[in-house]
Short mmCIF file of C-alpha atoms and ligand atoms in Angstrom, two decimals:
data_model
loop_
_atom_site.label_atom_id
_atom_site.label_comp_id
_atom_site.label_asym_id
_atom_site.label_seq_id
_atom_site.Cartn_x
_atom_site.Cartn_y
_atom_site.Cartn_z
CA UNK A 1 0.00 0.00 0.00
CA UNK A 2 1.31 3.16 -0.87
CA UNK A 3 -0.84 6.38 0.32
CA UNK A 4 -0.69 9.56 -1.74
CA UNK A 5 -0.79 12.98 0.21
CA UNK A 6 -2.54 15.88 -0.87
CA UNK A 7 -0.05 18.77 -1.91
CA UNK A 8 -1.43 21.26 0.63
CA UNK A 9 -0.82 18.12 3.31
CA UNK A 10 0.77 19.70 6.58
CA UNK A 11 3.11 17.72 8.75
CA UNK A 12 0.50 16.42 11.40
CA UNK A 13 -1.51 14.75 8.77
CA UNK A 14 1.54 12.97 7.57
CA UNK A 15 2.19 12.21 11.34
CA UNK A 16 -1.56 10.83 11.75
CA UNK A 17 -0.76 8.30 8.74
CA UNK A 18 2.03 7.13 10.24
CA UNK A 19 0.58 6.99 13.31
CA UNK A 20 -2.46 4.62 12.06
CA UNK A 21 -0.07 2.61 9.81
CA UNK A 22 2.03 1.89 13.37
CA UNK A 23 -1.15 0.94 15.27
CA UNK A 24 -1.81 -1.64 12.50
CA UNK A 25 1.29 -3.31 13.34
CA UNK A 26 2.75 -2.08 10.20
CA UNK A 27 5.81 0.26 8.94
CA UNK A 28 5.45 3.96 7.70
CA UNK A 29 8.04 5.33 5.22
CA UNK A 30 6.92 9.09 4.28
CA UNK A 31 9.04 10.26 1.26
CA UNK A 32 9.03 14.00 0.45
CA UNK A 33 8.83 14.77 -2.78
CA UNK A 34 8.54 17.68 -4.70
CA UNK A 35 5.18 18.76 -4.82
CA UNK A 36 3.54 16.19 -2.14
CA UNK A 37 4.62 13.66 0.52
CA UNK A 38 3.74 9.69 -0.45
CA UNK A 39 3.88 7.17 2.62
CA UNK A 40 5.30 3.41 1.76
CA UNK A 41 3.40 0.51 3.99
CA UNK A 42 5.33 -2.33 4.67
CA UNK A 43 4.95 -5.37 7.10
CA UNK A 44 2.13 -6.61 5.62
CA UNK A 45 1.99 -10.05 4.12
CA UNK A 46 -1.63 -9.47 2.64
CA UNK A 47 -3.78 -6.74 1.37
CA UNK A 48 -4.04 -3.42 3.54
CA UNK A 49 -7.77 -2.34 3.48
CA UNK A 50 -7.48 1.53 2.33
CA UNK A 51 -10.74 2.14 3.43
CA UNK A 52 -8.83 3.24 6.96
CA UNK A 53 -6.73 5.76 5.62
CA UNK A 54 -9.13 7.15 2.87
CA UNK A 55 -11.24 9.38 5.32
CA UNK A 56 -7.64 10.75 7.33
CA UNK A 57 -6.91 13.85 6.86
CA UNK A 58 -4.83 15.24 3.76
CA UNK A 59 -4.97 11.51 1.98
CA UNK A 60 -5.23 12.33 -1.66
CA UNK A 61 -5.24 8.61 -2.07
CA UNK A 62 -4.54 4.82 -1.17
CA UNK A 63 -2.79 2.87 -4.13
CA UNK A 64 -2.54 -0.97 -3.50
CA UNK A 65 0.82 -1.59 -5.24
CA UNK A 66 1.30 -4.82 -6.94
CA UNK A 67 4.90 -4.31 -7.96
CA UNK A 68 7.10 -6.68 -5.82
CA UNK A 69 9.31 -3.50 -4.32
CA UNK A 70 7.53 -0.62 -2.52
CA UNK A 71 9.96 1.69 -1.92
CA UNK A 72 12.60 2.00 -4.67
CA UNK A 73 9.60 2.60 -6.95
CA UNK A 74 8.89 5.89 -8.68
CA UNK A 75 5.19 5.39 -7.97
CA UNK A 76 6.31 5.95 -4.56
CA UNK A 77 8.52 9.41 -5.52
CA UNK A 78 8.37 10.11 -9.08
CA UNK A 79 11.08 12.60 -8.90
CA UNK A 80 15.07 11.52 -8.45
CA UNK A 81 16.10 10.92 -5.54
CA UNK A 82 19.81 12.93 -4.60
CA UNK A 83 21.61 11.57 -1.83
CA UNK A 84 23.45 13.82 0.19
CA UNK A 85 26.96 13.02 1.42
CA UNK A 86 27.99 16.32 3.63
CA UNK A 87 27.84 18.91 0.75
CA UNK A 88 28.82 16.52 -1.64
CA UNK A 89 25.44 14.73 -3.69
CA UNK A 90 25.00 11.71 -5.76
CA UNK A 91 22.37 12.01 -8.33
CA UNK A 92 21.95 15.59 -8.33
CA UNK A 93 23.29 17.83 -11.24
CA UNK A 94 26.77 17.00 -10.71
CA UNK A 95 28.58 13.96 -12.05
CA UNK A 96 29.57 11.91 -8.87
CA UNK A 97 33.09 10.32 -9.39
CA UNK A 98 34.37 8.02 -6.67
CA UNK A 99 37.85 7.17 -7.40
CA UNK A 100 40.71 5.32 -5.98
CA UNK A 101 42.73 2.23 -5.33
CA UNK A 102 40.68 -1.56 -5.60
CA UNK A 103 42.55 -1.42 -1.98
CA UNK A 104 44.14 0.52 0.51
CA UNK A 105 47.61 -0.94 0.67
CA UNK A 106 49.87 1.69 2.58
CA UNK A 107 49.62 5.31 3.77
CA UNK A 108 51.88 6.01 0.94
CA UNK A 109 50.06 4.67 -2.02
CA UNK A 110 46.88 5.78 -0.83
CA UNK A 111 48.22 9.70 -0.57
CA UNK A 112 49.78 9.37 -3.60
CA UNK A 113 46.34 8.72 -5.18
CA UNK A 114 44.06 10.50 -3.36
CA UNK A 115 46.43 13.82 -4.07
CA UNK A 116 45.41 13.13 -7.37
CA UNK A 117 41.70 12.06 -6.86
CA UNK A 118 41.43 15.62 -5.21
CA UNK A 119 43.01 17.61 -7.89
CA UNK A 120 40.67 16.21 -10.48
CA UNK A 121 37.92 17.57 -8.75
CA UNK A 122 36.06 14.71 -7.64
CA UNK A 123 34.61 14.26 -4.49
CA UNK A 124 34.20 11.01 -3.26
CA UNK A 125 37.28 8.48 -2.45
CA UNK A 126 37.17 5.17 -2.67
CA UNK A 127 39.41 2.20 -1.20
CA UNK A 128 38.68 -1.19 0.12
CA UNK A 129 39.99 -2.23 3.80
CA UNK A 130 37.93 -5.04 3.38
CA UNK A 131 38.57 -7.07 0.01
CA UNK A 132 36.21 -10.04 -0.67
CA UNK A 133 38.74 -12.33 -2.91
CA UNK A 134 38.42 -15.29 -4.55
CA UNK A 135 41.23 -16.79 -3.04
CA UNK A 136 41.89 -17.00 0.54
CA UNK A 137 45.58 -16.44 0.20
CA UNK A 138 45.26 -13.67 -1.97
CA UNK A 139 45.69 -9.82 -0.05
CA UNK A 140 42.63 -9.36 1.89
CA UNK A 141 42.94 -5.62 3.03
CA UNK A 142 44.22 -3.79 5.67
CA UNK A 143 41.33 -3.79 8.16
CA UNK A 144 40.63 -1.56 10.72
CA UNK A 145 44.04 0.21 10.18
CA UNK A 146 43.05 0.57 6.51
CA UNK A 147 40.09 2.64 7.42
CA UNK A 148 42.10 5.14 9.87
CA UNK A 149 44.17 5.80 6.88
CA UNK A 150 41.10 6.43 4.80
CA UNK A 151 39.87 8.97 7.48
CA UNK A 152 43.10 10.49 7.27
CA UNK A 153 42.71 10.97 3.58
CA UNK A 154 39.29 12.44 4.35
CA UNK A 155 40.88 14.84 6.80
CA UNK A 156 43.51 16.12 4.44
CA UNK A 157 41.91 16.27 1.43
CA UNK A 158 38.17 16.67 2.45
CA UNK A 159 37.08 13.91 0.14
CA UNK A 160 34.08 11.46 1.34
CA UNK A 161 35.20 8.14 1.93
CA UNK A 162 33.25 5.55 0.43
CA UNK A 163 34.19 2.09 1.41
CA UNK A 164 33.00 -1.71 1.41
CA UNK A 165 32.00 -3.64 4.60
CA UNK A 166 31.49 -7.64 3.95
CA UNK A 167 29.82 -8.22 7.30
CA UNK A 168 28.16 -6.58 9.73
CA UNK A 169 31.17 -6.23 12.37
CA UNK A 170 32.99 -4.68 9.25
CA UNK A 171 29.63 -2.13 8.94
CA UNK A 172 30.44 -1.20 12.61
CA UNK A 173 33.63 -0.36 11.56
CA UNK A 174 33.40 1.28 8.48
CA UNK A 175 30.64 3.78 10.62
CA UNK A 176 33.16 4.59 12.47
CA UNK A 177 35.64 5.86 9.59
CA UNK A 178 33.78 6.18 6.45
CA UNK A 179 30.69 8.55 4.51
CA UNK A 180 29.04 5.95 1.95
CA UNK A 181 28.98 2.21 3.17
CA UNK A 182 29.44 0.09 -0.10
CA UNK A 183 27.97 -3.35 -0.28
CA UNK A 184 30.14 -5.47 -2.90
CA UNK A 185 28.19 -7.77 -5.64
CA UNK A 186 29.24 -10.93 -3.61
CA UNK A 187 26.79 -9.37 -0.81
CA UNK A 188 24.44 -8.21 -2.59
CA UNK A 189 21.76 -11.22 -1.61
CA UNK A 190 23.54 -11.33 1.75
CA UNK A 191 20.36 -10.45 3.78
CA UNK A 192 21.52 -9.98 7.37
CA UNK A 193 23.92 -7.17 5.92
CA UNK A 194 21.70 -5.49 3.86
CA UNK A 195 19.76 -5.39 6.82
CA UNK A 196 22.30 -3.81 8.83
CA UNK A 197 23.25 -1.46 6.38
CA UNK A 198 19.51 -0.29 6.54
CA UNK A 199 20.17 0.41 10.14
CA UNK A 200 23.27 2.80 9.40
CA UNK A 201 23.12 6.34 9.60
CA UNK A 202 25.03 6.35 6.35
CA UNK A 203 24.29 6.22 2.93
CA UNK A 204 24.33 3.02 0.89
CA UNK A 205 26.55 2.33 -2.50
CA UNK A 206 24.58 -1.16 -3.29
CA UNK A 207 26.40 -2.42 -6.59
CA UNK A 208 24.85 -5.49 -8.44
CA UNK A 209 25.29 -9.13 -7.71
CA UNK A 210 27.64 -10.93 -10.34
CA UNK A 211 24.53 -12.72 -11.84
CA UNK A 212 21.89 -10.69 -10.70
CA UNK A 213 18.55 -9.91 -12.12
CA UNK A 214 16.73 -6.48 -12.34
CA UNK A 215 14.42 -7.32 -9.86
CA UNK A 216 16.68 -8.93 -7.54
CA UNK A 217 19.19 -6.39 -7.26
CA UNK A 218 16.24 -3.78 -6.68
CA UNK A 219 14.63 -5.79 -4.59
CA UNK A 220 18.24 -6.02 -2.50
CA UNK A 221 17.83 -2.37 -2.25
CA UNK A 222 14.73 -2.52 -1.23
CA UNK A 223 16.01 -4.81 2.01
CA UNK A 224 17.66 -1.29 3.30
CA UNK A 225 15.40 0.61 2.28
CA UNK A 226 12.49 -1.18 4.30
CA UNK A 227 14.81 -0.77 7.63
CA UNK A 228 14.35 3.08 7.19
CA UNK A 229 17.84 3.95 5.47
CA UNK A 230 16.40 5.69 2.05
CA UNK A 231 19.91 6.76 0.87
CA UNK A 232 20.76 4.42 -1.59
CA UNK A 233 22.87 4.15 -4.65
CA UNK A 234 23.09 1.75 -7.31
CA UNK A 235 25.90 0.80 -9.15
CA UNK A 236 26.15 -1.25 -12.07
CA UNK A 237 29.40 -3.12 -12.24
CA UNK A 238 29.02 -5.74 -14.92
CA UNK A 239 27.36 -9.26 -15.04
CA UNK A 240 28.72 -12.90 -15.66
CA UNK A 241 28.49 -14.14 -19.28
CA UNK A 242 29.87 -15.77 -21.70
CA UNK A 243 32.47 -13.35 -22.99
CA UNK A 244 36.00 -13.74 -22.15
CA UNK A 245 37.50 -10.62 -24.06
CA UNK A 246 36.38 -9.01 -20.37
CA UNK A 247 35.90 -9.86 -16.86
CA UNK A 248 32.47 -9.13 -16.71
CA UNK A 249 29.86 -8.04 -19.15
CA UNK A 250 29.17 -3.95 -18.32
CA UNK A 251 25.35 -3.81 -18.58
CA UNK A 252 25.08 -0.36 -19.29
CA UNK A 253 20.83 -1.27 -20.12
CA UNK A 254 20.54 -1.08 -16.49
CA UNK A 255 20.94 2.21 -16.49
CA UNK A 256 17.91 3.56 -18.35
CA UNK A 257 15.67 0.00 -17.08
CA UNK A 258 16.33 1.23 -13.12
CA UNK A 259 15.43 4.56 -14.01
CA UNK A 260 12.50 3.38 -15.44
CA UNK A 261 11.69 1.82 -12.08
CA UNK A 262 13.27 3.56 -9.58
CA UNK A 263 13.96 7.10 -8.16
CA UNK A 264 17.34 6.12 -6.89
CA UNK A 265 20.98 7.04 -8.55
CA UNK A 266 22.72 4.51 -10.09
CA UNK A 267 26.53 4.24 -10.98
CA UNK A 268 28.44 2.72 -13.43
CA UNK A 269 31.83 0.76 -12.55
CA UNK A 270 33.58 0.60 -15.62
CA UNK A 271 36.72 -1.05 -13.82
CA UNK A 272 35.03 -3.68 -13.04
CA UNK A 273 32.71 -4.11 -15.17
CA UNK A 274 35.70 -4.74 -18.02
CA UNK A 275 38.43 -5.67 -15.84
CA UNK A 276 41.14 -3.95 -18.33
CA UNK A 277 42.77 -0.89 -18.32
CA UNK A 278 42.48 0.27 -21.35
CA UNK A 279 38.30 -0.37 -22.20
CA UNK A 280 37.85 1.56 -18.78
CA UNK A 281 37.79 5.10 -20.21
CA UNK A 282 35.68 4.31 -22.99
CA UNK A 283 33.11 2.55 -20.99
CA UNK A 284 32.95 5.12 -18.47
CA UNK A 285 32.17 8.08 -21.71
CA UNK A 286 29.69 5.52 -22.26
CA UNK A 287 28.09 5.06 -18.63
CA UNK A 288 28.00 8.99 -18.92
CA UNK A 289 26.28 9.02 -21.92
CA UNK A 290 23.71 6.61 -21.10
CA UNK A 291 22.42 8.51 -18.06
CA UNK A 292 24.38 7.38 -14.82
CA UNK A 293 24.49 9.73 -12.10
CA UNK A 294 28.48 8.94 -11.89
CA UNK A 295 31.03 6.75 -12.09
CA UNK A 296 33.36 4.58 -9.96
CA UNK A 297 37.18 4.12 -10.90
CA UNK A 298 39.86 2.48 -9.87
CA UNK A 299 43.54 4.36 -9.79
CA UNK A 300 46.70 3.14 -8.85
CA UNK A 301 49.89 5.20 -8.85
CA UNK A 302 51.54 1.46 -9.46
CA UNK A 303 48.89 -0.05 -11.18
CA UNK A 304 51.70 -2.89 -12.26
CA UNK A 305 52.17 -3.69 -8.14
CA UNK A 306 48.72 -3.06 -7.25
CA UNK A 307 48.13 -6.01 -4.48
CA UNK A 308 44.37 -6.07 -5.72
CA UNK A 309 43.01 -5.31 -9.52
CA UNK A 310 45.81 -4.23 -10.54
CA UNK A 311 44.93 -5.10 -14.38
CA UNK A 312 41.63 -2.81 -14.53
CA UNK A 313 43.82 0.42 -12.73
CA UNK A 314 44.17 3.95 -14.31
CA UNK A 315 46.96 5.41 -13.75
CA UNK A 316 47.06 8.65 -12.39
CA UNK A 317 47.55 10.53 -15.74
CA UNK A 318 45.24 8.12 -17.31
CA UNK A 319 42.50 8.86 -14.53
CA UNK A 320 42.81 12.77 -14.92
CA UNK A 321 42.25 12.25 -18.48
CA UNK A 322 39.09 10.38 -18.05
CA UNK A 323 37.53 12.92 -15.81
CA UNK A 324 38.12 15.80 -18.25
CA UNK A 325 36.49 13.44 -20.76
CA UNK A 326 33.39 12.48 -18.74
CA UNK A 327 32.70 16.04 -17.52
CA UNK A 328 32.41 17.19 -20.77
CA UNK A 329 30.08 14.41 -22.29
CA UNK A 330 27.96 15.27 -19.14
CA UNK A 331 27.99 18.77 -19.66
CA UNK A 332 26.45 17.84 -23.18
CA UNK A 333 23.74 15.46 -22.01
CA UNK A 334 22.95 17.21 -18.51
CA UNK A 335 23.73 21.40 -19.13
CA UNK A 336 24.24 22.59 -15.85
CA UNK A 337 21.06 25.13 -15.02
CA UNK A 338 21.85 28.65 -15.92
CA UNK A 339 22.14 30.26 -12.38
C1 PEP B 401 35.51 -3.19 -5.41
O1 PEP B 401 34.82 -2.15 -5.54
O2 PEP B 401 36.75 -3.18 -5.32
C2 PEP B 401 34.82 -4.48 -5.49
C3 PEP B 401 35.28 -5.55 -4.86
O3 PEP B 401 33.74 -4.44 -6.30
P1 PEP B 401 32.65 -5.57 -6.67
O4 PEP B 401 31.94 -5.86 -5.39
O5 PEP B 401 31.80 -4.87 -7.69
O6 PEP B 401 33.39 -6.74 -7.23
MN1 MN B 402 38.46 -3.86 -7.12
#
């Protein structure tokens, strides 16, 4: 059930709503949007009779939705939603770029990339301290100590920190360091986390499972969404198939079928979603051009002693290429607004 304010609704008739909705034994999500406030319903395994919330106060109207996601859905908040990172945004009129190293390795590396990550003009910095590899011998991050250098980046160079937890003791930890929580596509379908990560006070980078459907991967978004944490972002980062001239298959479809669906921003990861340097900056033109609301890239100042990914890093002079490329395909598909 989704209920429809009236545009002239005030705040206590939104409060009412909820207030019914949590007598029922049922959840309340009001969304803002532009012109009028809609309320999500969820906890119900049936039907919700509508009749009770017809006659409420400022109610334009009950919908029964018979989509499988609620809350991701534009029929819930037909306009975009823009997540706000400090006074950085994703999916607002700027191009979010999150850029750095697959991993943090060392103070070193990660300064050396970051310096360049901030020149560029981006404003998001990315890093795993937490690497989900295929092998178990293979480096697996730096951990906790990996995240205090990631704050210390943040410190110095004011960039927002986005980074992955695999578990929920790693989401108490990244919390405590970090400014976007990333869930990787081997956790995509991991429930209990996507639960947690609902329950964080900060925004959610959810990219897409390495086989995963449409529906599925909104429907993983959905999971936080449902535990009251609406700041989500998607991020497309390729697909399993049967080509082997790349790592994974970059769906760049997705883009314009979430939008179709969904209010929230989605992402395109170019660096993974090829795996090799050199088709990174021509999949990430394209990612702009099809619509995303920014990109995520991997840089190494090393790329040939990267411990992690090293095969799909920029290099620094190759990144700062990339983003003068990008910006201006943006600037042709989304003018800024004439202030
Ligand atoms: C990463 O961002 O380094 C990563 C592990 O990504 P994914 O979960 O998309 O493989
Ligand atoms: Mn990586």
């Amino acid at each position: 059930m989704l209920i429809v304010m009236k545009a002239g609704a005030t705040a206590q008739d939104v409060e009412e709503v909820v207030r019914v909705v949590s007598e029922m034994g049922l959840r309340a999500h009001p969304l803002p949007g532009a012109s009028r406030t809609a309320i999500g319903i969820t906890g119900n395994t049936g039907p919700v009779d509508s009749v009770r919330f017809e006659s409420l106060r400022g109610v334009a109207e009950a919908i029964r939705v018979t989509k499988p996601y609620k809350l991701i859905s534009l029929d819930l908040k037909p306009e975009k939603t823009v997540v706000r990172v400090g006074d950085a945004t994703i999916g607002g009129d700027e191009l979010a770029i999150i850029a750095g190293p697959c991993a943090v390795e060392s103070r070193e590396q990660t300064f050396a990339v970051a310096e360049a990550v901030r020149r560029s003009g981006a404003r998001f910095f990315r890093g795993g301290a937490f690497k989900p590899r295929t092998s178990p011998y293979a480096f697996q991050g730096l951990g906790e100590e990996g995240l205090q250098i990631l704050a210390e980046v943040r410190e110095r160079y004011g960039l927002k920190i986005v980074t992955e937890a695999m578990d929920e003791r790693g989401a108490d930890l990244v919390e405590q360091y970090a400014d976007v929580l990333q869930i990787g596509a081997r956790n995509m379908q991991n429930f209990s986390l996507l639960r947690r990560a609902g329950r964080s006070r900060l925004p959610v980078l959810l990219k897409r499972g390495l086989s995963a459907m449409l529906d599925e991967w909104l429907l993983a978004a959905e999971y936080v969404m449902a535990e009251g944490n609406y700041n989500v972002v998607l991020c497309e980062r390729g697909v399993r198939t049967f080509a082997q001239h790349t790592r994974n298959t970059l769906d760049l479809a997705a883009v314009p079928a979430v939008r179709r669906l969904s209010h929230l921003p989605v992402l395109v990861d170019p660096s993974h979603g090829t795996g090799k340097n050199y088709m990174v900056t021509p999949l990430a033109r394209a990612g702009v051009a099809v619509g995303a609301d920014g990109l995520i890239i991997e840089v190494h100042d090393h790329p040939e002693r990267a411990l992690s990914d090293g095969p799909q890093a920029l290099t620094l002079e190759q990144y700062e290429h990339l983003v003068a490329e990008v910006r201006a395909i943006h600037e042709v598909i989304a003018p800024a607004p004439v202030s």
